[in-house]
Coordinates of C-alpha atoms in Angstrom, one line a residue:
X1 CA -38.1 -21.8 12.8
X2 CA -39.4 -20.5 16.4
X3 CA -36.0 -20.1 17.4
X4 CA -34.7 -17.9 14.4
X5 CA -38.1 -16.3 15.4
X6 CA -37.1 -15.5 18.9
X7 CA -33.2 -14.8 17.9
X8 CA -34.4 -12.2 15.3
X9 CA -37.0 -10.9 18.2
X10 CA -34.1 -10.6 20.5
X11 CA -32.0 -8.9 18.3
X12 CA -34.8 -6.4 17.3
X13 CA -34.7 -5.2 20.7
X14 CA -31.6 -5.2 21.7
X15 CA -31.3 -2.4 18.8
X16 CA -33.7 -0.8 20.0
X17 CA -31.8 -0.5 22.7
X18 CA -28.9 0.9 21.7
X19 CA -30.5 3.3 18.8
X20 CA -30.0 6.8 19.1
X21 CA -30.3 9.3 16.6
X22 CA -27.7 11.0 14.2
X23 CA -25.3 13.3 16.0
X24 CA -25.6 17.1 14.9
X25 CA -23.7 19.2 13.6
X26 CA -22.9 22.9 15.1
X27 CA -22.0 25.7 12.9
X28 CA -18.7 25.4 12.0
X29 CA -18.5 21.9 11.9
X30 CA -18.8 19.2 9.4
X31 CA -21.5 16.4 9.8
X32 CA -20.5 13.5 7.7
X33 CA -21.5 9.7 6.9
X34 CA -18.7 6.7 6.9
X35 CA -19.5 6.3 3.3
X36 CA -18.6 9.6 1.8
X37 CA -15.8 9.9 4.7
X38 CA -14.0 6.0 3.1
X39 CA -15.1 8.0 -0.2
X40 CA -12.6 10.9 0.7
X41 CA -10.0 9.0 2.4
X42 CA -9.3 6.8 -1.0
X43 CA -9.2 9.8 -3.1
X44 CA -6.8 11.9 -0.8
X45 CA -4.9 10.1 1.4
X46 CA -1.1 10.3 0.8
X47 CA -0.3 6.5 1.7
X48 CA -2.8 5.6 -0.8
X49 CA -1.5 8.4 -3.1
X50 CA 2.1 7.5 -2.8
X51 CA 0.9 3.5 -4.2
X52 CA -0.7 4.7 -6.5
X53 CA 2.1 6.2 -7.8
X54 CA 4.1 3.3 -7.1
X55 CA 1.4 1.4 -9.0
X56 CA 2.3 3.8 -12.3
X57 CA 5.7 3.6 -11.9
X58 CA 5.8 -0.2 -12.1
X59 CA 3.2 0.2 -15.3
X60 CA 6.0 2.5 -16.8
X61 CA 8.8 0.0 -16.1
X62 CA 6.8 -2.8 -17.5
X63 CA 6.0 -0.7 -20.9
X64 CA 9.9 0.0 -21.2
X65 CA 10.4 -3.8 -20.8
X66 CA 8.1 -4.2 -24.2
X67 CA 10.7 -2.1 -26.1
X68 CA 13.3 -4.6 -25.4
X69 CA 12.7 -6.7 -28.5
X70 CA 12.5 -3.3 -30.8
X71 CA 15.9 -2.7 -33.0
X72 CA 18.1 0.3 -31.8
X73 CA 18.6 2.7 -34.7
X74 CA 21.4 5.7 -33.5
X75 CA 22.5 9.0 -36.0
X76 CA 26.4 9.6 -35.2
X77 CA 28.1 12.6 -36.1
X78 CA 32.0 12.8 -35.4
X79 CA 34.7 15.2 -36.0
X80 CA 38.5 14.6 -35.3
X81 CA 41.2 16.6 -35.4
X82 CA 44.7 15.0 -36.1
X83 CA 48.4 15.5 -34.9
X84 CA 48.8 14.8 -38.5
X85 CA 48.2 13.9 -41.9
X86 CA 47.6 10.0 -42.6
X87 CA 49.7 9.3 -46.0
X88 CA 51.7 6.3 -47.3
X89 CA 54.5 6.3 -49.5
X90 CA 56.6 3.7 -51.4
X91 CA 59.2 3.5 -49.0
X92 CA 56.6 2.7 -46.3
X93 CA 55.0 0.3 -48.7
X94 CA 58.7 -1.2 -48.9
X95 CA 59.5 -1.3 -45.6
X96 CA 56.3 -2.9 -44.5
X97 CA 57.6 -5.7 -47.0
X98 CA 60.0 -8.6 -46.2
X99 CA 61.7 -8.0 -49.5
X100 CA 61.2 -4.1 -49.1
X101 CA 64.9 -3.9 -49.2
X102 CA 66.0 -5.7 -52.4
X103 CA 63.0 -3.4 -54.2
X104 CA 64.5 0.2 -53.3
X105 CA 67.3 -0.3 -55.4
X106 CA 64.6 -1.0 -58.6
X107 CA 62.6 1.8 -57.2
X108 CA 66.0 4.3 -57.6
X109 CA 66.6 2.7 -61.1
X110 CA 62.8 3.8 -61.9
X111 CA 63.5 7.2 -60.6
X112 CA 66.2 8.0 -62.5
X113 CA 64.7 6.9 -65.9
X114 CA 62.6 9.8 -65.3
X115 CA 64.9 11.9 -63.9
X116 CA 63.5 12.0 -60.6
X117 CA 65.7 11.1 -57.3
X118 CA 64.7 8.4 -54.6
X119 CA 63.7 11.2 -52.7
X120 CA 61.5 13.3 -55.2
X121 CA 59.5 9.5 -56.5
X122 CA 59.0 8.8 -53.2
X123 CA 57.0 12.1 -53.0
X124 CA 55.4 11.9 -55.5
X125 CA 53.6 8.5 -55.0
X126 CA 52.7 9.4 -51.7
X127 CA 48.9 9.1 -51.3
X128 CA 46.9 11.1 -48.3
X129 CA 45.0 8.5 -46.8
X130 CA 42.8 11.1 -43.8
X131 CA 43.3 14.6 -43.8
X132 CA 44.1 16.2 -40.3
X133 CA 40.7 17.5 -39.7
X134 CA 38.0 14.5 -40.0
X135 CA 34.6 14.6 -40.1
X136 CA 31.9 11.7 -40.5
X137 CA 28.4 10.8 -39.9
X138 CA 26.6 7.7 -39.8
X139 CA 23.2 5.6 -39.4
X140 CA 23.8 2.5 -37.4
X141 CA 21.2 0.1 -36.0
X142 CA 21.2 -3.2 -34.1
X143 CA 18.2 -5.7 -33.3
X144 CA 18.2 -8.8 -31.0
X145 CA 16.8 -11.6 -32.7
X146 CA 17.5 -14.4 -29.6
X147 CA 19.1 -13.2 -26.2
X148 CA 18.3 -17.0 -24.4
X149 CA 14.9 -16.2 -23.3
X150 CA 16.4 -13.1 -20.9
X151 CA 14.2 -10.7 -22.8
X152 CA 10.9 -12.2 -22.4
X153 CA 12.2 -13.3 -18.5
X154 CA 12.9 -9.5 -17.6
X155 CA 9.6 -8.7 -19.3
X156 CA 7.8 -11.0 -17.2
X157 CA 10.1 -9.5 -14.4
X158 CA 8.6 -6.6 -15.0
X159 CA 4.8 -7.5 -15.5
X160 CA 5.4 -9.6 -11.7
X161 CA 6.4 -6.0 -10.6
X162 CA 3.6 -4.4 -11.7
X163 CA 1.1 -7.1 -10.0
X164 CA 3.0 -6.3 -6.9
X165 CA 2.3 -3.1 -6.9
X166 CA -1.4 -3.2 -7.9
X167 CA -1.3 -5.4 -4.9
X168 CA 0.6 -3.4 -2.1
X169 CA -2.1 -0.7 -3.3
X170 CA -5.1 -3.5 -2.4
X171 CA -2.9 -3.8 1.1
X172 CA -2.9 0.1 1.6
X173 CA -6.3 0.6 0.5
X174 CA -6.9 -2.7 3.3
X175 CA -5.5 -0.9 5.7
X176 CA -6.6 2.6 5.4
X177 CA -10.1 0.7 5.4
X178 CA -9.6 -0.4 8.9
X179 CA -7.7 2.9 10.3
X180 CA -10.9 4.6 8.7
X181 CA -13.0 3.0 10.7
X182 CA -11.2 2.6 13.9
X183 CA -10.8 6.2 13.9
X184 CA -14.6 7.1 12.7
X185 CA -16.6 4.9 14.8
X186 CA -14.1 5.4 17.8
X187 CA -15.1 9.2 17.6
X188 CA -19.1 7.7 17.5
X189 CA -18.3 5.6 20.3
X190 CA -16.3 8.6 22.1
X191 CA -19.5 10.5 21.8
X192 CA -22.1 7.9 23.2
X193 CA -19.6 7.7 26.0
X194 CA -19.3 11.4 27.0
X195 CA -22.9 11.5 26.3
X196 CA -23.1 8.7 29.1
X197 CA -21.2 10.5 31.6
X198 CA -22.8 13.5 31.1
X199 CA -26.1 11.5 32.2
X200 CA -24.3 10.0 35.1
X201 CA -23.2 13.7 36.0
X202 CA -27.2 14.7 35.3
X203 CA -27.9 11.8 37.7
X204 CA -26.0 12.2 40.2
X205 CA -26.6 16.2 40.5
X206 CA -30.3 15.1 40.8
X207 CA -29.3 13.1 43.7
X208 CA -27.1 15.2 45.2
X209 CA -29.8 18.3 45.4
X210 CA -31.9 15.5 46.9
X211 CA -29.5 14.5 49.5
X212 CA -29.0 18.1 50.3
X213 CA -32.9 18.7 50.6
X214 CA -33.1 15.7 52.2
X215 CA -30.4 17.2 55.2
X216 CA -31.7 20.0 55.4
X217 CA -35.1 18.5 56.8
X218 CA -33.3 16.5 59.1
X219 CA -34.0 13.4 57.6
X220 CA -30.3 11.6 56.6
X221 CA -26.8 12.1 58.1
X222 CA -24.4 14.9 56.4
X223 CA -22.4 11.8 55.8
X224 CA -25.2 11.0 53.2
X225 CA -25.5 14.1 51.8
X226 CA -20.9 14.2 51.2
X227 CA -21.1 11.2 49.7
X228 CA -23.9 12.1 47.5
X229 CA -22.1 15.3 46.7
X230 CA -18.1 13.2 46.4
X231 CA -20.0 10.9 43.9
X232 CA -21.7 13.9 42.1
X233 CA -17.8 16.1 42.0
X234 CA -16.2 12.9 40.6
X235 CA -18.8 12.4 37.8
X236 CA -17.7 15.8 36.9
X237 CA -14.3 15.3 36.4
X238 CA -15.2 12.0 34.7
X239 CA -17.5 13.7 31.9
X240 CA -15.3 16.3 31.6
X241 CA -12.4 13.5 30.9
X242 CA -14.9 11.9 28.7
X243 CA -15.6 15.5 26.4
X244 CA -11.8 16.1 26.2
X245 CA -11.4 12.2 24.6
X246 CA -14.0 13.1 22.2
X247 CA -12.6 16.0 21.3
X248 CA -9.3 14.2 20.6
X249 CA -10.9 11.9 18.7
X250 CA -12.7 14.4 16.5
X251 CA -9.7 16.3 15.8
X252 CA -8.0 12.6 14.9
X253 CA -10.9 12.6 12.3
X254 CA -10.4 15.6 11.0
X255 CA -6.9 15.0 10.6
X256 CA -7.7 11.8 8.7
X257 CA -10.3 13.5 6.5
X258 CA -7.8 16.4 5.9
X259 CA -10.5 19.0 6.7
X260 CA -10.3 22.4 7.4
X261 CA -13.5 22.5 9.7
X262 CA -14.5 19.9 12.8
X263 CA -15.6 16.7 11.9
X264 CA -18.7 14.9 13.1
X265 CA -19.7 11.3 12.5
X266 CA -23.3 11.2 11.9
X267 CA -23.5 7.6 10.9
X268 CA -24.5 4.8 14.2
X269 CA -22.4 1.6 15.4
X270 CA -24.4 -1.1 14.2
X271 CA -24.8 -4.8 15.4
X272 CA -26.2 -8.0 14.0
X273 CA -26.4 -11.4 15.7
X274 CA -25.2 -13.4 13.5
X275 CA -22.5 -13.5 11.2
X276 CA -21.5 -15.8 7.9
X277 CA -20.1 -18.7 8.6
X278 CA -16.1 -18.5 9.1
X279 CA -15.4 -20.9 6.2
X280 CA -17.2 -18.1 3.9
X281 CA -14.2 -15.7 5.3
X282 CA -11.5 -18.2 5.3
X283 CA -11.7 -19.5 1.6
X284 CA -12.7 -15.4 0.6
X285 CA -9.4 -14.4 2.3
X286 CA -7.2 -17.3 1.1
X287 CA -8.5 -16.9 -2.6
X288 CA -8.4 -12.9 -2.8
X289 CA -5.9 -11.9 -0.3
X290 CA -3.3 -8.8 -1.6
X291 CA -0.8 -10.3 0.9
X292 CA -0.6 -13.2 -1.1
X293 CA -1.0 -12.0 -4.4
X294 CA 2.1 -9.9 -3.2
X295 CA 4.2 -13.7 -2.6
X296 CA 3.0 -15.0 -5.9
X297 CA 4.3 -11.8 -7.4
X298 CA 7.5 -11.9 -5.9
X299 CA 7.5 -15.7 -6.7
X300 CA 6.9 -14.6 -10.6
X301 CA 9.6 -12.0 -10.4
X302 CA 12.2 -14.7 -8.7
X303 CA 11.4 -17.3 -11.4
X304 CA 12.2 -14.5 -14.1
X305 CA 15.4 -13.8 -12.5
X306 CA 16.2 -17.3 -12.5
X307 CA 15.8 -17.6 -16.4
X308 CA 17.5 -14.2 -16.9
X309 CA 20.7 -16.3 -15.0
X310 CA 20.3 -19.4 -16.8
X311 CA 19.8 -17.2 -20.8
X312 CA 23.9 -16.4 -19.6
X313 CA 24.7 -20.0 -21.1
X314 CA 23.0 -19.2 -24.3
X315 CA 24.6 -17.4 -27.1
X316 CA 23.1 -14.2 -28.1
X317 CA 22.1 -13.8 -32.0
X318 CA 21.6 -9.8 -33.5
X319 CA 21.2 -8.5 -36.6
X320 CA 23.8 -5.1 -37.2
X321 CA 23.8 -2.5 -39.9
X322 CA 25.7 0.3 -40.8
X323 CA 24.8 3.2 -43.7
X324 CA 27.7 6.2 -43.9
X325 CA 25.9 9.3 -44.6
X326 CA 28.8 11.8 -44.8
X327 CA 33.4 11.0 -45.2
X328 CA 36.0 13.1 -45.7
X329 CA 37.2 13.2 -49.8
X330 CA 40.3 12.2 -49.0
X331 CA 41.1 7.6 -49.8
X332 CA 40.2 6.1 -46.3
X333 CA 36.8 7.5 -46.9
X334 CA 36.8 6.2 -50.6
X335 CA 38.3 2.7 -49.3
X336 CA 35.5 2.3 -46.4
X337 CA 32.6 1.2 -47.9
X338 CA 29.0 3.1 -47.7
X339 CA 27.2 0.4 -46.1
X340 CA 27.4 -2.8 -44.2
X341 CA 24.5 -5.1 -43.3
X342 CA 25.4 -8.7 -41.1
X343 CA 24.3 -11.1 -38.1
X344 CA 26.5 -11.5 -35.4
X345 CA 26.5 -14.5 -33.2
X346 CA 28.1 -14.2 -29.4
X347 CA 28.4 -17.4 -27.5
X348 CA 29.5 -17.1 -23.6
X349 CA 32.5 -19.9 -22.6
X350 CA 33.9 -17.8 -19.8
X351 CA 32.7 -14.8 -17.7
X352 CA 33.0 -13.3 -14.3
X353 CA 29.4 -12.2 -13.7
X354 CA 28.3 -15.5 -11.7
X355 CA 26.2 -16.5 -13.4
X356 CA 26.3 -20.0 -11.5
X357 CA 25.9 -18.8 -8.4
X358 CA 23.4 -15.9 -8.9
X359 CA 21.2 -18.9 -10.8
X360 CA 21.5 -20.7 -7.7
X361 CA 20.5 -18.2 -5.4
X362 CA 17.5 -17.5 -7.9
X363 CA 16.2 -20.9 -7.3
X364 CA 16.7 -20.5 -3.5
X365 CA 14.8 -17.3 -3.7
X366 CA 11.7 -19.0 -5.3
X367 CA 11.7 -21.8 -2.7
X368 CA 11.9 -19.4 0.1
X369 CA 9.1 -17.3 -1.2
X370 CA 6.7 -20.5 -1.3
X371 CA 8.2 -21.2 2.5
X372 CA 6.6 -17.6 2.7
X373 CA 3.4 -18.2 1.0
X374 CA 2.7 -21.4 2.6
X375 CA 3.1 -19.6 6.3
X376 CA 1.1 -16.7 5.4
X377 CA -1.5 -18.6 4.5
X378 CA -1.4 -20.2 8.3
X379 CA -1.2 -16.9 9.6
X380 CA -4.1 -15.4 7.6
X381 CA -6.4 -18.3 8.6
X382 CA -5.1 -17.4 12.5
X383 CA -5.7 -14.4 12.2
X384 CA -9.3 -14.1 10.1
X385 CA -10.3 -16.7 12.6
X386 CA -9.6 -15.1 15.4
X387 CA -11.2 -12.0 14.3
X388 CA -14.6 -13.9 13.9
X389 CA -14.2 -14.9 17.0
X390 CA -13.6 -11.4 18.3
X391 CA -16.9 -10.5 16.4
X392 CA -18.6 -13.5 18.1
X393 CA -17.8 -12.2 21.6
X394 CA -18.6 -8.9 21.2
X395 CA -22.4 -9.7 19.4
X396 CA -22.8 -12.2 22.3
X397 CA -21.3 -9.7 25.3
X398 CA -24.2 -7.1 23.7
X399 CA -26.6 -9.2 24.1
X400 CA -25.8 -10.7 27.5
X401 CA -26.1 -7.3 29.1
X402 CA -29.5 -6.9 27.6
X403 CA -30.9 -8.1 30.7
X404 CA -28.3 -5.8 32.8
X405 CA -29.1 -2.8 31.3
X406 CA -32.7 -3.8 32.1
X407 CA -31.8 -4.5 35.4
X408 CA -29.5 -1.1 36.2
X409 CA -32.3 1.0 34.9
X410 CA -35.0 -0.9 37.4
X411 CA -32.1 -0.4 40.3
X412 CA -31.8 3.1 39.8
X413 CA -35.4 4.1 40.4
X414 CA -35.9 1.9 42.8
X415 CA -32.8 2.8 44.9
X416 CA -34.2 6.8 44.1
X417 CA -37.1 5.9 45.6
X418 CA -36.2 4.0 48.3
X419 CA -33.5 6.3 49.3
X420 CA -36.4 9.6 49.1
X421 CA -38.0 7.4 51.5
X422 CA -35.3 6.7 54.2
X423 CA -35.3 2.9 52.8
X424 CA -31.6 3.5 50.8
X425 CA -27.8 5.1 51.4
X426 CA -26.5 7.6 49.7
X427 CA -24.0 4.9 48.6
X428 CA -26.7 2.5 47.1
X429 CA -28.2 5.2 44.7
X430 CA -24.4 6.2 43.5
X431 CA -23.9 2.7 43.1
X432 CA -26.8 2.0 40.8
X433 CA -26.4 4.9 38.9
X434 CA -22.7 4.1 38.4
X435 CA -23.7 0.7 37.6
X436 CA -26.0 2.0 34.8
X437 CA -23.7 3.8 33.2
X438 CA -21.0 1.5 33.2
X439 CA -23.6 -1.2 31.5
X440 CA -23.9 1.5 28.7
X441 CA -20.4 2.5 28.2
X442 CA -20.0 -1.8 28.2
X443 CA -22.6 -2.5 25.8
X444 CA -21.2 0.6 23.5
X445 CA -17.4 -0.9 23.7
X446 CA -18.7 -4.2 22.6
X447 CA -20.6 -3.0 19.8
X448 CA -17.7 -1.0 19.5
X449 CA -15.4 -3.7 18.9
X450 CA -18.0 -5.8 16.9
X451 CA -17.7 -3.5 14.1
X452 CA -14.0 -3.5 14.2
X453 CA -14.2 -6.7 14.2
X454 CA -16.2 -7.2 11.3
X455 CA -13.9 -4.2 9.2
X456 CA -10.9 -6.3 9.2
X457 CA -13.0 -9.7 8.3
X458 CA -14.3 -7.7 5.3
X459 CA -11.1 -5.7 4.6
X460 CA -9.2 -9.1 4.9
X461 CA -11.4 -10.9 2.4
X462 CA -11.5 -8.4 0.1
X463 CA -15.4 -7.3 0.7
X464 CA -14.8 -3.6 2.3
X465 CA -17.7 -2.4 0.1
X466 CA -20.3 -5.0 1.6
X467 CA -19.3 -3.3 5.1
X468 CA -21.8 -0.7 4.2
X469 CA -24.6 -3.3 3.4
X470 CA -24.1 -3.9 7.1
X471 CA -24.2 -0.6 8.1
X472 CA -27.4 0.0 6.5
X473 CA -29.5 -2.8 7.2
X474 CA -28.3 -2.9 11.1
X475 CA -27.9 0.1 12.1
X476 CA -28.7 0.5 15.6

């Protein structure tokens, strides 16, 4: 219990440290929190807009699929125009048969009884079977009743595609998470550093006036006093560097945030000294990760595509109907009749879609997509522990320079001092104050990279919202 005690003491001031307060905002520019800047980035980004979209399309696909089972019911109207009349006579009714030719003579012998010649009966007995111009119009409908399971396969094709891309969208939002704070925090950390130069330059220009009072009475060499002032020109040009990557990293933000006004990060990098354990992260990750969910998806869709391949051996059973709303008044429309009602069976013995091979492949799909899972999962665990490691170090690097900062900030006004008093170079105090800084701009990075760090742990175990728990209750 003591040594929670002192851990929690240590950490307590190593905040303290580090705190500073909110950076303002100047007129014309926008002062905003991480919160309402992750806020604006997941309603208006286009990556996450575009999966979103990707996201309804696959929702759209997967209500078509539903319809597959529904009967297709069409209206058709036609309208044909003919070289010629359709008709039939006796002699084509004769010639059609076998014995056609034994009957004319009967067929003459009839004609004349009634005074009539071949030519004139024949004639007369001819029927019109279709006018020349045809018109029609029909209701006709089909329903599958059994397709060998290929309808409820690319239905559950379909569902495994709209998981997908509910997933990829988890992925996007993942990584627009991490960019979001990479870029936002990196413009925090831009600003602690220019604002650490500009105290090196403040520095520096004390000592320099010094070293120039200081020669002027006589009391060091002038090679004092131009190393004073080379140290004091070259923490000029390094706070000016400084102000120009701050500004590049504000305009980054702003870009980000799509806002027509300069961006300023008000929130603080934050630090705690210790973390969850890694197994928390691991099984988190591994249960919830979009990367996976993505395989199994993919593994879903492969397995439907398999049945789809396999339902090609079954036969296929549908009901059919047919109801004649509108024929010609001439006999074919007479002879058809008004309405036909039936199920038709259709059993495959030989086609030339491949359905051997493509079934094949299916099945070698599915077993390369668990090859897949199985190394992501490896991968994931690399990489999530590796990342608490990276968190580790950079808690444990902030608190080892504690003592350093401590230290530089002692040096300093000693070696001012001393060097006031004839006791120090020119080159010790430049050295001290450079030291100081550079224990800042170290302790910043790491607290810097902590935060990164602990972005992608969340964003990787699906907990980006507890981020801001963090934020709040460590803030330094």
């Amino acid at each position: 219990m003591k040594k929670l005690l002192r851990i929690l003491s240590i950490c307590l001031l190593l905040a303290g440290m580090l705190n500073h307060q909110p950076f303002p905002a100047s007129a014309g520019e926008t002062a905003i929190g991480f919160a309402e800047a992750w806020q604006k980035i997941a309603k208006e980004n286009d990556t996450l807009a575009a999966a979103r979209e990707n996201l309804d399309q696959a929702r759209h696909k997967k209500d078509a699929a539903q319809d597959l089972y529904m009967p297709e019911i069409a209206v058709s109207a036609n309208y044909m125009r003919l070289n010629d009349e359709v008709t039939l006579s006796p002699n084509d009714i004769l010639e059609s048969m076998p014995a056609g030719n034994r009957l004319a003579p009967l067929l003459e012998g009839m004609g004349r009884s009634y005074g009539l010649s071949g030519s004139a009966l024949n004639e007369a007995f001819t029927s019109t079977i279709a006018e020349r111009n045809n018109r029609s119009s029909r209701v006709s409908g089909s329903w599958p009743i059994y397709a060998g399971g290929r309808i409820d396969a690319a239905q559950d094709i379909a569902a495994g595609q709209e998981k997908e891309a509910g997933e990829k969208l988890n992925m996007s939002r993942q990584e627009q998470f991490e960019n979001a704070t990479r870029q936002y925090f990196g413009a925090v950390l831009a600003r602690l550093v220019a604002n650490t130069k500009g105290e090196l330059e403040h520095g520096l220009k004390q000592h320099f006036d010094h070293a120039l009072l200081l020669e002027q009475q006589g009391q060091i060499a002038k090679v004092e006093r131009i190393q004073a002032e080379a140290a004091y020109d070259k923490a000029k040009v390094e706070h000016r560097k400084a102000r120009r990557d701050l500004e590049i990293a504000v305009i980054a933000l702003t870009r980000l945030l799509k806002s027509s006004e300069p961006v300023i990060p008000t929130d603080a990098l934050f630090v705690q000294c210790t973390l969850p354990p890694l197994a928390t992260f691991l099984e988190q990750t591994l249960s919830d990760s979009p990367g996976l969910a993505v395989l199994k998806a993919k593994q879903h869709q492969a397995a439907g595509l398999a049945t789809v391949e396999e339902g090609k051996y079954y036969p296929t059973v549908a009901l059919f109907g047919n109801y004649s709303l509108y024929e010609e008044d001439d006999l074919a429309g007479k002879i058809l009749p008004d309405w036909v009602v039936g199920i038709g069976l259709k059993i495959p013995i030989l086609e030339r879609s491949g359905r051997s091979g493509n079934l094949k492949a299916a099945k070698s799909a599915i077993r390369q997509l668990e090859h897949l899972q199985s190394q992501a999962e490896s991968d994931l665990a690399v990489l999530v522990e590796k990342t608490y490691r990276q968190a580790e170090q950079a808690v444990e690097e902030y608190q080892g320079l504690g003592s350093s900062l401590t230290l530089a900030e002692e040096t300093v006004s000693l070696r001012s001092k001393s060097f006031q008093q004839g006791l120090a170079t020119s080159l010790d105090v430049v050295d001290a104050e450079t030291f100081l800084a550079g224990i800042k701009i170290q302790r910043a990075a790491s607290v810097y990279r902590y935060v990164i760090a602990l972005a992608k742990l969340l964003a990787l175990s699906g907990q980006m919202e507890t981020f801001f728990s963090y934020q709040l209750s460590q803030a330094l």
